[in-house]
XYZ file of C-alpha atoms in Angstrom:
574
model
C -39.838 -16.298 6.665
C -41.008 -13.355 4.515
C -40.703 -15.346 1.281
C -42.424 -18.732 2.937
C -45.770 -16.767 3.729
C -45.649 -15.100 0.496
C -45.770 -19.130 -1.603
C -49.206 -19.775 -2.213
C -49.704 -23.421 -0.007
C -53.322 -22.253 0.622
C -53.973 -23.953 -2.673
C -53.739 -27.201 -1.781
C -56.420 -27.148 1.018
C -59.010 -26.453 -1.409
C -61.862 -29.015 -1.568
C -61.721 -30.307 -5.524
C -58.094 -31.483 -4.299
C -59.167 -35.030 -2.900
C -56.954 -36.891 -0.739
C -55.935 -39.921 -3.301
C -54.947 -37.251 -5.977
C -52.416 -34.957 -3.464
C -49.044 -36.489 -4.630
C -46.579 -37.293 -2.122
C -44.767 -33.192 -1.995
C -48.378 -32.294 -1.905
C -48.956 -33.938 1.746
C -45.861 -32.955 2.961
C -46.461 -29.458 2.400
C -50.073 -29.714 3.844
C -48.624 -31.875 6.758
C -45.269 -29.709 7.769
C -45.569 -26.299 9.575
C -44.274 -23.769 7.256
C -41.883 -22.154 10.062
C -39.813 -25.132 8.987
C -39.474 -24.811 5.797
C -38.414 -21.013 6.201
C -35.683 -22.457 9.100
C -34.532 -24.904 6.168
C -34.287 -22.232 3.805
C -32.629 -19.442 5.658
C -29.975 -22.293 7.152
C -29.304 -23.484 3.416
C -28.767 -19.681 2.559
C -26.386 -18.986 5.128
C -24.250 -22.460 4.828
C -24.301 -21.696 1.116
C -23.014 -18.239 1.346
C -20.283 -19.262 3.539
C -19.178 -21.891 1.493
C -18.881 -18.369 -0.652
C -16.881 -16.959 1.304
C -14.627 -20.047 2.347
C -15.710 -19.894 5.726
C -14.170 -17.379 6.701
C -13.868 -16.493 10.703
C -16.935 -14.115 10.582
C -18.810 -16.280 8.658
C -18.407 -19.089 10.839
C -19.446 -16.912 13.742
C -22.638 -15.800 11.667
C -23.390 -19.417 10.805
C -23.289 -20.700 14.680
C -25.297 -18.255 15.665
C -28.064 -18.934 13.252
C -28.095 -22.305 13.661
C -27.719 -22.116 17.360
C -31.195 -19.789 17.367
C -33.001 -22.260 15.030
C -32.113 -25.066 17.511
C -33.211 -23.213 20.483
C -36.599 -22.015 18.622
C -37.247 -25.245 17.549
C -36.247 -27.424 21.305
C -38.177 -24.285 22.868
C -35.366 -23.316 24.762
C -35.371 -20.044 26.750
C -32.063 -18.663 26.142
C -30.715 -15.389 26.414
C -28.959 -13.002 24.195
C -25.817 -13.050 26.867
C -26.159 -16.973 27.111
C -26.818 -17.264 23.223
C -23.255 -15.219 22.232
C -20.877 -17.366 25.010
C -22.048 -20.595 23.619
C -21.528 -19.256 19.925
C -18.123 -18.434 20.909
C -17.885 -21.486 23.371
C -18.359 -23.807 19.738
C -16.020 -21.264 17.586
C -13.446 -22.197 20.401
C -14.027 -25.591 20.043
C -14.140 -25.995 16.405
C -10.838 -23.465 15.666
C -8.839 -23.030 18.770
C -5.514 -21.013 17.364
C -8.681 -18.332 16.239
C -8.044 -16.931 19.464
C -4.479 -15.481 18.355
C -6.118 -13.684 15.374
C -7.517 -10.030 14.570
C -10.336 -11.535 12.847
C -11.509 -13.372 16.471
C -11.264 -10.188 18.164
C -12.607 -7.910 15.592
C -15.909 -9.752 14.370
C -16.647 -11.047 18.090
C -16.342 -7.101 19.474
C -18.016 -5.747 17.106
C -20.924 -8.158 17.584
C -20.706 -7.324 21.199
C -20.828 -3.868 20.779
C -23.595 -3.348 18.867
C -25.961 -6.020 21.200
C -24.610 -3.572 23.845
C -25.702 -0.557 21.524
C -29.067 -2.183 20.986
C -29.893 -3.293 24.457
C -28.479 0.191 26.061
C -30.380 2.729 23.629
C -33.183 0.561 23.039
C -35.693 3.014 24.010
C -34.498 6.199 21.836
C -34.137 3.487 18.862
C -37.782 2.428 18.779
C -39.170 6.459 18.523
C -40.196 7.637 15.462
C -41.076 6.031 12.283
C -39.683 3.377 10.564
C -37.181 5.265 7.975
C -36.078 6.894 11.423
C -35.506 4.393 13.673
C -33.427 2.910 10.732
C -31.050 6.125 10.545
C -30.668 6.935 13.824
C -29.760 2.644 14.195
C -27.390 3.345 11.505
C -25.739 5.998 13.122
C -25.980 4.567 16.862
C -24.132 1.729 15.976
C -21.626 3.054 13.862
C -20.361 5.315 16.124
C -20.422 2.911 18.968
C -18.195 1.065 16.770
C -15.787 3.332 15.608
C -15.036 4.242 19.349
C -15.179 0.863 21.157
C -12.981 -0.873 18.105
C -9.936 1.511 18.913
C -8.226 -0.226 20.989
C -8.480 -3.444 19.260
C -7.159 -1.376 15.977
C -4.440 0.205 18.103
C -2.860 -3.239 19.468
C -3.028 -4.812 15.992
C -2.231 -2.644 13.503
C -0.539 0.403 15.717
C -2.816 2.973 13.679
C -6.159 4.602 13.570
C -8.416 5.533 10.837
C -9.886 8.929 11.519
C -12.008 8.633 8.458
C -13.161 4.865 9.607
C -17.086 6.652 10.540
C -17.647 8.235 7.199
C -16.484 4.939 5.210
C -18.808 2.410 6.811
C -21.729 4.750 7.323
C -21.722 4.372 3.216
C -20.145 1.226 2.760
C -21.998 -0.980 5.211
C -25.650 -0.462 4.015
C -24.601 -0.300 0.365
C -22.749 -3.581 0.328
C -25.323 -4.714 2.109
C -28.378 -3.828 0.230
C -27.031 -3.090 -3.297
C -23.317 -4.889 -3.853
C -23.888 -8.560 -2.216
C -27.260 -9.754 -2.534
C -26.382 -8.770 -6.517
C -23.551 -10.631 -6.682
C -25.399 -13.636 -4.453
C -28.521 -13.616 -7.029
C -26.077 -13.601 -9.988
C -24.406 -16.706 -8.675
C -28.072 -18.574 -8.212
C -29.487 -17.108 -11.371
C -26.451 -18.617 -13.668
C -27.643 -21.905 -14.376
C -31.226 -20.860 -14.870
C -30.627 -17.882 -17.089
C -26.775 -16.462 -17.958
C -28.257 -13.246 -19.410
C -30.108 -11.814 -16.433
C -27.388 -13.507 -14.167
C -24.821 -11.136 -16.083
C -27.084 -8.521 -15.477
C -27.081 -8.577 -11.814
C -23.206 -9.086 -11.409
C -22.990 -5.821 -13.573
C -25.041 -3.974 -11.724
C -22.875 -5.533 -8.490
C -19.775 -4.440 -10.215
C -20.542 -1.295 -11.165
C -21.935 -0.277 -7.366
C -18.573 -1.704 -5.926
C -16.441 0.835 -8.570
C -18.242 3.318 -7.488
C -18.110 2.615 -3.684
C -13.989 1.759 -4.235
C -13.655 5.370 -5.466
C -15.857 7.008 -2.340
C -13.207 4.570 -0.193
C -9.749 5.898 -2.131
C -11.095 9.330 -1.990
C -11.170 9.290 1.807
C -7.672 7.112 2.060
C -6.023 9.563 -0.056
C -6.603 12.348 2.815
C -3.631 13.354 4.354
C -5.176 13.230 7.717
C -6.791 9.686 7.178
C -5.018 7.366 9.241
C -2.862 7.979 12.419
C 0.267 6.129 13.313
C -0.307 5.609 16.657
C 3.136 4.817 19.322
C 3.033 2.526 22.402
C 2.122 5.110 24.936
C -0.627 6.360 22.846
C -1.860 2.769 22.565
C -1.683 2.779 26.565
C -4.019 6.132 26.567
C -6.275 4.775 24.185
C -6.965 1.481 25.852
C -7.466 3.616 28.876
C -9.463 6.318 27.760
C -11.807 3.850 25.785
C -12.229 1.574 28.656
C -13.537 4.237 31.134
C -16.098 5.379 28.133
C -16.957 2.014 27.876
C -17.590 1.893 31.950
C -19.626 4.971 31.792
C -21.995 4.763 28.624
C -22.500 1.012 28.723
C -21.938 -0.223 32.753
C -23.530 2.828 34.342
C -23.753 1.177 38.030
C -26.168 2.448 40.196
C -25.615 3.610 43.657
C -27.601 4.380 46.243
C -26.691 7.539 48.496
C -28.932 7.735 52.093
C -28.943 10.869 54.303
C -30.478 10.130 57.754
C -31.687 13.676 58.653
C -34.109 12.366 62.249
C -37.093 10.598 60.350
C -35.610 11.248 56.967
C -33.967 9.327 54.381
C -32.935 11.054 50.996
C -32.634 9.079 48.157
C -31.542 9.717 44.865
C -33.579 8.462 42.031
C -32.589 5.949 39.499
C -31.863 8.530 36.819
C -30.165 11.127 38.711
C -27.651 8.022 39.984
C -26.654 7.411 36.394
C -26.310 10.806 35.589
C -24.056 10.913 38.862
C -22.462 7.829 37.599
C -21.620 9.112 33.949
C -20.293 12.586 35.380
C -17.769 10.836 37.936
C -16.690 8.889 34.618
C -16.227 11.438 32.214
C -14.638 13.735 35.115
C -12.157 10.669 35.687
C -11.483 10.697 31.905
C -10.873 14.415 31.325
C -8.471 14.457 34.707
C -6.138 11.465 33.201
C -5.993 13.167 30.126
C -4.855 16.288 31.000
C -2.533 14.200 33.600
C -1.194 11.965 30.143
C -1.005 15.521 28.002
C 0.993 17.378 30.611
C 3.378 13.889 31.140
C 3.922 14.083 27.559
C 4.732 17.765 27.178
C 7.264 16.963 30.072
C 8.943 14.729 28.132
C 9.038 16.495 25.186
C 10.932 19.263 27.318
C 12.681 16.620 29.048
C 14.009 14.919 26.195
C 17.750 16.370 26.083
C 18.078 14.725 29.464
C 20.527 11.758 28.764
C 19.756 8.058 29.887
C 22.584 5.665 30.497
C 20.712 3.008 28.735
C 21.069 2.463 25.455
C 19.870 -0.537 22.670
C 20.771 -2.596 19.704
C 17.554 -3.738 17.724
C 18.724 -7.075 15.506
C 15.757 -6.911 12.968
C 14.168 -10.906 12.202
C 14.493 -9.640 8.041
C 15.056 -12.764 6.213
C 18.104 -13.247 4.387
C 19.365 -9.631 4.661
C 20.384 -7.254 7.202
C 18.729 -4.402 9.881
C 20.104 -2.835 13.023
C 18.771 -0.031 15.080
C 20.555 1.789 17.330
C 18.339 3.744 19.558
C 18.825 6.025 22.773
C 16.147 8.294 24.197
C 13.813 8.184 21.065
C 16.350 8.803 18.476
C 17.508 5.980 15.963
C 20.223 5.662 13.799
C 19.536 2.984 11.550
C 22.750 0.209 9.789
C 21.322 -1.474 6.651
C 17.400 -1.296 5.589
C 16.735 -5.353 4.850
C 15.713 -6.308 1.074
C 12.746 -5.336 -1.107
C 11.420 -7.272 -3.902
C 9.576 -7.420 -7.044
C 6.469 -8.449 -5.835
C 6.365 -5.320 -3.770
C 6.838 -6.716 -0.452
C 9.683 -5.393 1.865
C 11.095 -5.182 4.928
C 11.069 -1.582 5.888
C 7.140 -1.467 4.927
C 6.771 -4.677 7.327
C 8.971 -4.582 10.192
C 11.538 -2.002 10.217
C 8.452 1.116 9.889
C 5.872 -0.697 12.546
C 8.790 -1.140 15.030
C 9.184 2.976 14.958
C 6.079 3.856 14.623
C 5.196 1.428 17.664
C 8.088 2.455 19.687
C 7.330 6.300 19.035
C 10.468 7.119 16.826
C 9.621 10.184 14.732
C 12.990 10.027 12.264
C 16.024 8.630 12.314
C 19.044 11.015 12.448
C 21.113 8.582 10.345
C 21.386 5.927 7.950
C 23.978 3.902 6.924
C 23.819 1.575 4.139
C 26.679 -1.319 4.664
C 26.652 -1.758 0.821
C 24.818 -1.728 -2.395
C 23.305 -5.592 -2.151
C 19.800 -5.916 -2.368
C 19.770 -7.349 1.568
C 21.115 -4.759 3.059
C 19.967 -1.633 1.195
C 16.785 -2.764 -1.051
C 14.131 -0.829 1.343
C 15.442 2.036 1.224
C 13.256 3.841 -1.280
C 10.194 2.690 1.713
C 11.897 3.848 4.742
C 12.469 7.315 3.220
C 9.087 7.519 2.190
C 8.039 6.222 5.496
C 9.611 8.318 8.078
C 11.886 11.606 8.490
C 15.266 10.550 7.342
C 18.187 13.645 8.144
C 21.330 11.959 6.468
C 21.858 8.865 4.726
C 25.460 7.542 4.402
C 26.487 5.478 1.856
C 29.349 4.464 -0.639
C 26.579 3.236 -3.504
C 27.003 5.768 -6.369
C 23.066 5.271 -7.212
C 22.346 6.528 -3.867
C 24.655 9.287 -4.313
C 22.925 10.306 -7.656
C 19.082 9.942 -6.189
C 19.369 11.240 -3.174
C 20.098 14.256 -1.219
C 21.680 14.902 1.853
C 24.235 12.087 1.387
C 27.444 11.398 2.983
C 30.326 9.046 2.032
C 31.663 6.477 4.363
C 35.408 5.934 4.431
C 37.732 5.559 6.896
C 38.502 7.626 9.545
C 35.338 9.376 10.169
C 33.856 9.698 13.499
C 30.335 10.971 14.487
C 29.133 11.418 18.132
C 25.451 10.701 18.838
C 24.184 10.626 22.144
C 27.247 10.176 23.897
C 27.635 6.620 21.818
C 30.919 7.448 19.586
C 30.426 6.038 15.946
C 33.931 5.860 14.359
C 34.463 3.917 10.659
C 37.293 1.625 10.329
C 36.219 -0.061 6.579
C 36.758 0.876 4.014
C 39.813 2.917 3.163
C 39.606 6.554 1.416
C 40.638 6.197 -1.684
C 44.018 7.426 -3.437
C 42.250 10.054 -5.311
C 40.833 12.056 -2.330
C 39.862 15.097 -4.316
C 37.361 12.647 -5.612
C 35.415 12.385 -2.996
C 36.066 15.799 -1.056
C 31.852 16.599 -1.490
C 29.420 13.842 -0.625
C 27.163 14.592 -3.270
C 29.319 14.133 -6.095
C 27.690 12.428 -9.350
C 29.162 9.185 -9.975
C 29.123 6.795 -12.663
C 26.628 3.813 -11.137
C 29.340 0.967 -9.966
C 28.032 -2.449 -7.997
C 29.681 -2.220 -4.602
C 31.160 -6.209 -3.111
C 30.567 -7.481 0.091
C 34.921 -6.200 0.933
C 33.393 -2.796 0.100
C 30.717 -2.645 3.478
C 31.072 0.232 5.640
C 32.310 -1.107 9.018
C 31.410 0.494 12.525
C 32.436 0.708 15.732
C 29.653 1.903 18.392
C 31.491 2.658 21.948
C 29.874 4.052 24.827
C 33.270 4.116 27.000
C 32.524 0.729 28.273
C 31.408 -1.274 25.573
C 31.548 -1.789 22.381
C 29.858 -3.121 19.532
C 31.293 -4.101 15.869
C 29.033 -3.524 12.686
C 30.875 -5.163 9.962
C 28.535 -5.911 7.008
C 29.554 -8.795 4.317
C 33.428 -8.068 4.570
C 34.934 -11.585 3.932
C 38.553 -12.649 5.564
C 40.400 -10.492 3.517
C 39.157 -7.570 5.161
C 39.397 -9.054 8.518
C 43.172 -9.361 8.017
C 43.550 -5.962 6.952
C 41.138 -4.588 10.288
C 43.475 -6.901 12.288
C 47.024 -4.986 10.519
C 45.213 -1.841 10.815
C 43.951 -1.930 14.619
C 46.248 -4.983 16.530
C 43.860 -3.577 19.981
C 40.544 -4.087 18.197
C 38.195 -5.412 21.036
C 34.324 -5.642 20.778
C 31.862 -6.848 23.198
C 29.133 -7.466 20.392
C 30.015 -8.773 17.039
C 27.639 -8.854 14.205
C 29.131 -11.887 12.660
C 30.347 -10.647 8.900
C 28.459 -11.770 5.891
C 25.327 -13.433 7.780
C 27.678 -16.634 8.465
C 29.712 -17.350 5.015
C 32.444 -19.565 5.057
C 34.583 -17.009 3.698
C 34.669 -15.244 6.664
C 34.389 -15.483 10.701
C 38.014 -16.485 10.749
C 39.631 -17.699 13.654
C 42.191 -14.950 14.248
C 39.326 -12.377 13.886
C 37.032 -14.141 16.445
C 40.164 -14.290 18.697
C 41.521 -11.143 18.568
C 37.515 -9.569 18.950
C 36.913 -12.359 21.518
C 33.324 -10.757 22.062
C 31.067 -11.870 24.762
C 27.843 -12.172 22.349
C 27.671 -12.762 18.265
C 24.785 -12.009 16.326
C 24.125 -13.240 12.851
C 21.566 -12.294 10.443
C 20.154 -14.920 8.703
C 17.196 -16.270 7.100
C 15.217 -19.586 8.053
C 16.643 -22.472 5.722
C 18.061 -20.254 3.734
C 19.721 -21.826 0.372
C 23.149 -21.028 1.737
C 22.784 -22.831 4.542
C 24.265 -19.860 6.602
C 25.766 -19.700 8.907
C 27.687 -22.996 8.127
C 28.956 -25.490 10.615
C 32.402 -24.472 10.478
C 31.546 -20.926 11.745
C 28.857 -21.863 14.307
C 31.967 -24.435 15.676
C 34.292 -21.520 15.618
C 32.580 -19.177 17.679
C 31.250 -22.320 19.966
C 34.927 -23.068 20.567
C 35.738 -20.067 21.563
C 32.999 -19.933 24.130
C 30.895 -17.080 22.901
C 27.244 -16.719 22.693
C 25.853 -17.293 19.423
C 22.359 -15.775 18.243
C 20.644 -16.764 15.630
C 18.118 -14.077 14.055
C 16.417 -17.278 12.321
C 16.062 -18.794 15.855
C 15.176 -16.354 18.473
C 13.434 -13.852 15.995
C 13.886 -9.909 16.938
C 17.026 -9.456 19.174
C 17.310 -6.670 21.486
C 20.295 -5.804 23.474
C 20.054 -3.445 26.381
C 23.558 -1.646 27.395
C 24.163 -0.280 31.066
C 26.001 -1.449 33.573
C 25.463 -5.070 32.058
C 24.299 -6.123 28.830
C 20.777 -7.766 28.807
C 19.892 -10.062 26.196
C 15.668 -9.955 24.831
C 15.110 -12.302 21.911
C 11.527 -12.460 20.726
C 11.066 -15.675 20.897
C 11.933 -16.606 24.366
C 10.947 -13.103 26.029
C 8.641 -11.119 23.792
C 6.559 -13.889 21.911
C 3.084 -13.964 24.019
C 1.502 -17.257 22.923
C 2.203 -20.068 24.597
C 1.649 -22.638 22.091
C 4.735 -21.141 19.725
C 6.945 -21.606 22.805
């Protein structure tokens, strides 16, 4: 709008311009109310810069909303702020439904709503002083408004919080806003007209973003920068920050009479708020010391056993996770893969399930054996959480690592009254060899027969751990324990036709089977001839490629949770 008053259409009113000479743009221009133009203009912009950004969620919500206040401007529509934002989101609805299942929705369209909120509520300290003032103390309003009212959205998403979120976008907001994009932006229109000025521009766009990017990993490299946050302090966040929320931004007023005869006190608008904001704040500071002094409880508590205890059957892919876990501690069989790209499982799923169920460290490890699936993240998941012992057969482990145990035959752990005994593989001859667990070895490749095999009892049931041992190994388990029994099998070698034989599912005869196995994987695991064998036999087969995240729950019974029929929220996956 700026820009449009600025162009100089005054000129073509003059008198020596006589009707027959005006060209055809000249009558338009004389004819057409310049608000127009500027509404053309500042549309064109903001579709263009979308297309930018690939029309991205945010952008699309931007781009409604102009267009949706143009329209009502120009069909002089009354409509408010409240009415404008549901109808934006009414028409982001309609034109990308599944955007309700995303971060992005919830993110951009909370933000926007706190900070009309911000506006509309503090409107009246906002407009004092001049105007390099009223843009600070804006800046500052709405940043912390929305560094406190986005926690909970951060918490149930990502299951962390950014203490140094403030002091990030206090800096980078305005100077991407002011300095880094409308560089980059007049680069981009500049190109065809003039390269050398255009390459000007994304320099100086460049150079603003390096040194913004350092300000940023400065702050992320602070040990104190993010917080992992567990489900209970989600629960107390969302709680906390909805009562804040109540008090600053709700604020409803009550009215308090005392007859006395003739007489009827009244408390004044202001005071009521005030009354209303202490009674919030009061309420706040009451259930937090309540949730403080629950937690230090249970902190104290925490030796107290629970009968319950739980399998975890990680959804890894091709590979292999369990997690045993019984009153917050975790022992952990097999760590999923890692690969070149970077990406692995511990980093995404095995670390966000601890973190989100409030597991601190995990009192063991066991790696099954040296493959890639089974022990490839296990560089992450030391670096990401409190490891005490680690035991393992794989001589590279051995070398890199301390605190390190062997796993052979005949040893037996007890963990929270769950007894952990190994029955795979056997010591070997040489047993001075191996007499201390951190002995250097020369680096050997471990196969599948080599997997350290467990059996987890709690008295009444039992549960079998067996890694990628193929038939072979079954036989010799059979020789070696004629009475083995297990309620819960984890079906040997994700599925393979070289193992699962029928004598082994018979003499086990367990009520539920799990295998571990990625979607369409190129094995085609687990084959036919091992799904019929456990079918025929009657017992329950799971699927980790079918039901996702398994969870088993022992007690009196054993409950069955599978993330996709039980844990999965959205209804449209079901």
């Amino acid at each position: 709008m700026m820009l449009v008053r600025l162009l100089p259409l005054r000129l073509f009113s003059r008198r020596k311009w006589s009707p027959k000479k005006l060209t055809l743009i000249n009558r338009f221009l004389l004819n057409t109310n310049s608000r127009y133009i500027a509404i053309f203009l500042s549309v064109a912009i903001a579709v263009f810069y979308a297309f930018l950004a690939g029309f991205s969620l945010p952008t699309q919500r931007a781009l409604v909303m102009l267009i949706l206040y143009w329209l009502t401007r120009l069909l002089a529509i009354n409509l408010s702020i409240k009415r404008w934002f549901l109808v934006t989101l009414f028409i982001l609805v309609v034109i990308s439904p599944f955007s309700l299942f995303t971060a992005s929705f919830w993110l951009s369209v909370y933000a926007v709503s706190i900070i009309f909120l911000t506006l509309w509520r503090f409107r009246f300290y906002l407009k004092q002083g001049n105007l390099v003032m009223k843009f600070i103390k804006g800046l500052l309003m709405i940043q912390v408004s929305l560094t406190l009212m986005l926690l909970p959205i951060s918490v149930l998403f990502f299951q962390q919080v950014s203490v140094v979120a403030f002091f990030s976008n206090i800096l980078a907001v305005p100077w991407m806003s002011f300095i880094s994009i409308p560089c980059a932006l007049l680069s981009v229109v500049i190109m065809p007209v003039n390269e050398s000025v255009a390459q000007y521009f994304i320099h100086i766009s460049l150079e603003s973003i390096t040194f913004l990017w350092h300000y940023l990993a400065f702050l992320s490299e602070l040990s104190f920068a993010q917080q992992v946050i567990s489900q209970w302090q989600q629960q107390f966040i969302v709680m906390v920050t909805a009562l804040v929320f109540i008090s600053v931004f709700v604020a409803p007023s009550i009215s308090i009479r005392i007859p006395v005869k003739y007489l009827q006190f009244k408390l004044n608008r202001q005071l009521k708020k005030h009354c209303v904001s202490y009674f919030m704040f009061g309420s706040i500071a009451i259930i937090s010391l309540f949730a403080v002094s629950t937690q230090f409880s249970e902190s104290k508590n925490i030796t107290q056993q629970n009968d319950d205890w739980q399998l975890h059957l990680f959804e890894v892919g091709h590979g292999l996770s369990v997690l045993i876990s019984r009153d917050k501690q975790a022992i952990l069989y097999d760590t999923g893969a890692a690969y070149p790209s970077g990406f692995n499982m511990a980093d995404s799923v095995i670390l966000p399930y601890l973190r989100y169920a409030g597991i601190k460290q995990l009192d063991k490890v066991f790696l099954s054996h040296s493959d890639n699936d089974h022990a490839g993240g296990l560089t992450q998941l030391l670096s990401g959480i409190d490891v005490k012992q680690v035991i393992s057969n794989d001589s590279q482990v051995v070398n890199r690592y301390q605190q390190v145990r062997s796993c052979y035959q005949g040893m037996n752990f007890h963990w929270q009254n769950l007894t952990i005994e190994v029955l795979w593989p056997l010591m070997p001859e040489d047993n001075d060899q191996f007499k201390a667990d951190k002995v250097k070895k020369k680096a050997t490749k471990q196969g599948n027969d080599d997997s350290c095999v467990l059996l987890i009892s709690d008295g009444k049931h039992k549960v079998l751990l067996t890694g990628d041992i193929s038939k072979k190994v079954e036989n010799e388990l059979l020789s070696i324990y004629p009475k083995l029994k297990a309620d819960v099998l984890l079906v040997p070698h994700h599925g393979s036709k070289t193992s699962s034989s029928t004598a082994f599912i018979k003499q086990l005869s367990p009520k539920i089977a799990l295998v571990s196995a990625g979607f369409m994987n190129r094995w085609r695991m687990p084959v036919k001839q091992v799904v019929t064998r456990y079918q025929q036999q009657g017992i329950q087969l799971i699927n980790s490629s079918d039901k996702g995240q398994v969870i088993l729950t022992f007690a009196n019974n054993i409950t069955l949770e599978s993330y996709h029929d039980d844990l999965r929220p959205f209804w449209f996956s079901q």
